[in-house]
Amino acid sequence: MTLRQRRLIWSWIAGCALLLLATTFHWIGWLLVPFAAWGRATANIGSESEAAGRSRLAEILAEYPLLKVWFGACAITFFLGAVYVIREGINLFDTFGSIAIPFAVLIAPLVFVLERERFEEFGEN
């Protein structure tokens, strides 16, 4: 295992610990807001990067067709969940988890694939 792979593993551990702390102690989430704003402000968001991101997503979906099924199942589940929430008059803003958890479930397989590819790339260098 290379040094870059070890650093990547430690960054995964630190990220998981930070998420665990943010969900356990809700005030830590408020400390993350400035970092999220800084990340959003410094991100390269333009038409070129959007086109590159879409082409990269198309490549990943072509390589892993099971992700298409996953995204479709999540879309149907979100739609049915939205219908249920609207019919029952549920206030989603009372809890953070009811909004964040479904989106985490949606993107988790994609993040896993990207991080695995990154880990393998670090092993080659």
Tab-separated table of C-alpha atoms in Angstrom:
chain	number	residue	atom	x	y	z
A	1	MET	CA	0.000	0.000	0.000
A	2	THR	CA	1.407	3.371	-0.999
A	3	LEU	CA	1.615	6.473	1.158
A	4	ARG	CA	-1.086	8.198	-0.898
A	5	GLN	CA	-3.442	5.264	-0.337
A	6	ARG	CA	-2.808	5.404	3.423
A	7	ARG	CA	-3.527	9.136	3.444
A	8	LEU	CA	-6.728	8.517	1.511
A	9	ILE	CA	-7.836	5.891	4.023
A	10	TRP	CA	-7.135	8.277	6.900
A	11	SER	CA	-9.132	11.002	5.139
A	12	TRP	CA	-12.055	8.559	4.869
A	13	ILE	CA	-11.787	7.816	8.586
A	14	ALA	CA	-11.637	11.519	9.432
A	15	GLY	CA	-14.631	12.265	7.197
A	16	CYS	CA	-16.698	9.493	8.777
A	17	ALA	CA	-15.734	10.696	12.263
A	18	LEU	CA	-16.710	14.256	11.348
A	19	LEU	CA	-20.084	13.109	10.016
A	20	LEU	CA	-20.664	11.036	13.129
A	21	LEU	CA	-19.841	14.015	15.336
A	22	ALA	CA	-22.074	16.307	13.276
A	23	THR	CA	-25.027	13.954	13.615
A	24	THR	CA	-24.411	13.235	17.290
A	25	PHE	CA	-23.760	16.807	18.380
A	26	HIS	CA	-25.959	19.024	16.225
A	27	TRP	CA	-24.025	22.190	17.065
A	28	ILE	CA	-20.970	20.852	15.215
A	29	GLY	CA	-23.039	20.942	12.032
A	30	TRP	CA	-23.276	24.706	12.432
A	31	LEU	CA	-19.492	24.886	12.587
A	32	LEU	CA	-19.349	23.139	9.216
A	33	VAL	CA	-21.508	25.780	7.518
A	34	PRO	CA	-18.621	28.261	6.935
A	35	PHE	CA	-16.494	25.469	5.463
A	36	ALA	CA	-19.339	24.447	3.164
A	37	ALA	CA	-19.795	28.067	2.070
A	38	TRP	CA	-16.068	28.380	1.413
A	39	GLY	CA	-16.079	25.158	-0.601
A	40	ARG	CA	-19.030	26.347	-2.645
A	41	ALA	CA	-17.405	29.717	-3.303
A	42	THR	CA	-14.097	28.238	-4.418
A	43	ALA	CA	-15.545	25.396	-6.481
A	44	ASN	CA	-15.059	25.589	-10.218
A	45	ILE	CA	-18.678	25.836	-11.290
A	46	GLY	CA	-19.007	26.775	-14.909
A	47	SER	CA	-20.293	25.406	-18.160
A	48	GLU	CA	-17.009	23.589	-18.900
A	49	SER	CA	-16.880	21.883	-15.515
A	50	GLU	CA	-20.585	21.027	-15.738
A	51	ALA	CA	-20.076	19.410	-19.144
A	52	ALA	CA	-17.037	17.520	-17.841
A	53	GLY	CA	-19.019	16.318	-14.838
A	54	ARG	CA	-21.884	15.132	-17.012
A	55	SER	CA	-19.552	13.257	-19.334
A	56	ARG	CA	-17.786	11.672	-16.344
A	57	LEU	CA	-21.137	10.617	-14.886
A	58	ALA	CA	-22.118	9.124	-18.265
A	59	GLU	CA	-18.837	7.160	-18.314
A	60	ILE	CA	-19.442	5.836	-14.801
A	61	LEU	CA	-23.021	4.845	-15.600
A	62	ALA	CA	-21.847	3.076	-18.759
A	63	GLU	CA	-19.205	1.204	-16.757
A	64	TYR	CA	-21.524	0.354	-13.845
A	65	PRO	CA	-25.050	-0.201	-15.247
A	66	LEU	CA	-26.348	-1.263	-11.828
A	67	LEU	CA	-26.061	2.389	-10.781
A	68	LYS	CA	-28.736	3.252	-13.356
A	69	VAL	CA	-31.096	0.825	-11.650
A	70	TRP	CA	-30.160	2.284	-8.255
A	71	PHE	CA	-30.849	5.865	-9.381
A	72	GLY	CA	-34.151	4.788	-10.935
A	73	ALA	CA	-35.238	3.012	-7.751
A	74	CYS	CA	-34.261	6.064	-5.699
A	75	ALA	CA	-36.210	8.357	-8.041
A	76	ILE	CA	-39.347	6.241	-7.724
A	77	THR	CA	-38.921	6.031	-3.939
A	78	PHE	CA	-38.403	9.797	-3.645
A	79	PHE	CA	-41.484	10.431	-5.766
A	80	LEU	CA	-43.640	8.121	-3.665
A	81	GLY	CA	-42.176	9.622	-0.495
A	82	ALA	CA	-42.976	13.129	-1.718
A	83	VAL	CA	-46.561	12.119	-2.468
A	84	TYR	CA	-46.857	10.611	1.021
A	85	VAL	CA	-45.385	13.696	2.701
A	86	ILE	CA	-47.702	16.026	0.794
A	87	ARG	CA	-50.812	13.943	1.487
A	88	GLU	CA	-50.060	13.531	5.187
A	89	GLY	CA	-48.911	17.127	5.677
A	90	ILE	CA	-45.636	16.116	7.311
A	91	ASN	CA	-43.235	18.943	8.198
A	92	LEU	CA	-39.804	17.794	7.005
A	93	PHE	CA	-37.971	20.786	8.422
A	94	ASP	CA	-38.373	19.594	12.004
A	95	THR	CA	-35.651	16.991	11.578
A	96	PHE	CA	-32.437	17.191	9.618
A	97	GLY	CA	-32.200	13.447	9.040
A	98	SER	CA	-35.414	13.173	7.083
A	99	ILE	CA	-33.885	15.356	4.383
A	100	ALA	CA	-30.193	14.412	4.530
A	101	ILE	CA	-30.399	10.636	4.855
A	102	PRO	CA	-32.262	9.967	1.568
A	103	PHE	CA	-29.768	12.041	-0.399
A	104	ALA	CA	-26.875	10.280	1.305
A	105	VAL	CA	-28.431	6.944	0.342
A	106	LEU	CA	-28.835	8.207	-3.219
A	107	ILE	CA	-25.217	9.212	-3.758
A	108	ALA	CA	-23.485	6.620	-1.534
A	109	PRO	CA	-22.903	4.037	-4.318
A	110	LEU	CA	-21.575	6.711	-6.671
A	111	VAL	CA	-19.179	8.033	-4.023
A	112	PHE	CA	-18.071	4.463	-3.301
A	113	VAL	CA	-17.263	3.857	-6.980
A	114	LEU	CA	-15.381	7.145	-7.325
A	115	GLU	CA	-13.362	6.580	-4.160
A	116	ARG	CA	-12.512	3.008	-5.174
A	117	GLU	CA	-11.231	4.240	-8.532
A	118	ARG	CA	-9.239	6.950	-6.758
A	119	PHE	CA	-7.735	4.360	-4.390
A	120	GLU	CA	-6.725	2.140	-7.305
A	121	GLU	CA	-5.255	5.139	-9.143
A	122	PHE	CA	-3.148	6.026	-6.085
A	123	GLY	CA	-1.830	2.460	-6.032
A	124	GLU	CA	-0.602	2.706	-9.605
A	125	ASN	CA	1.441	5.856	-9.011
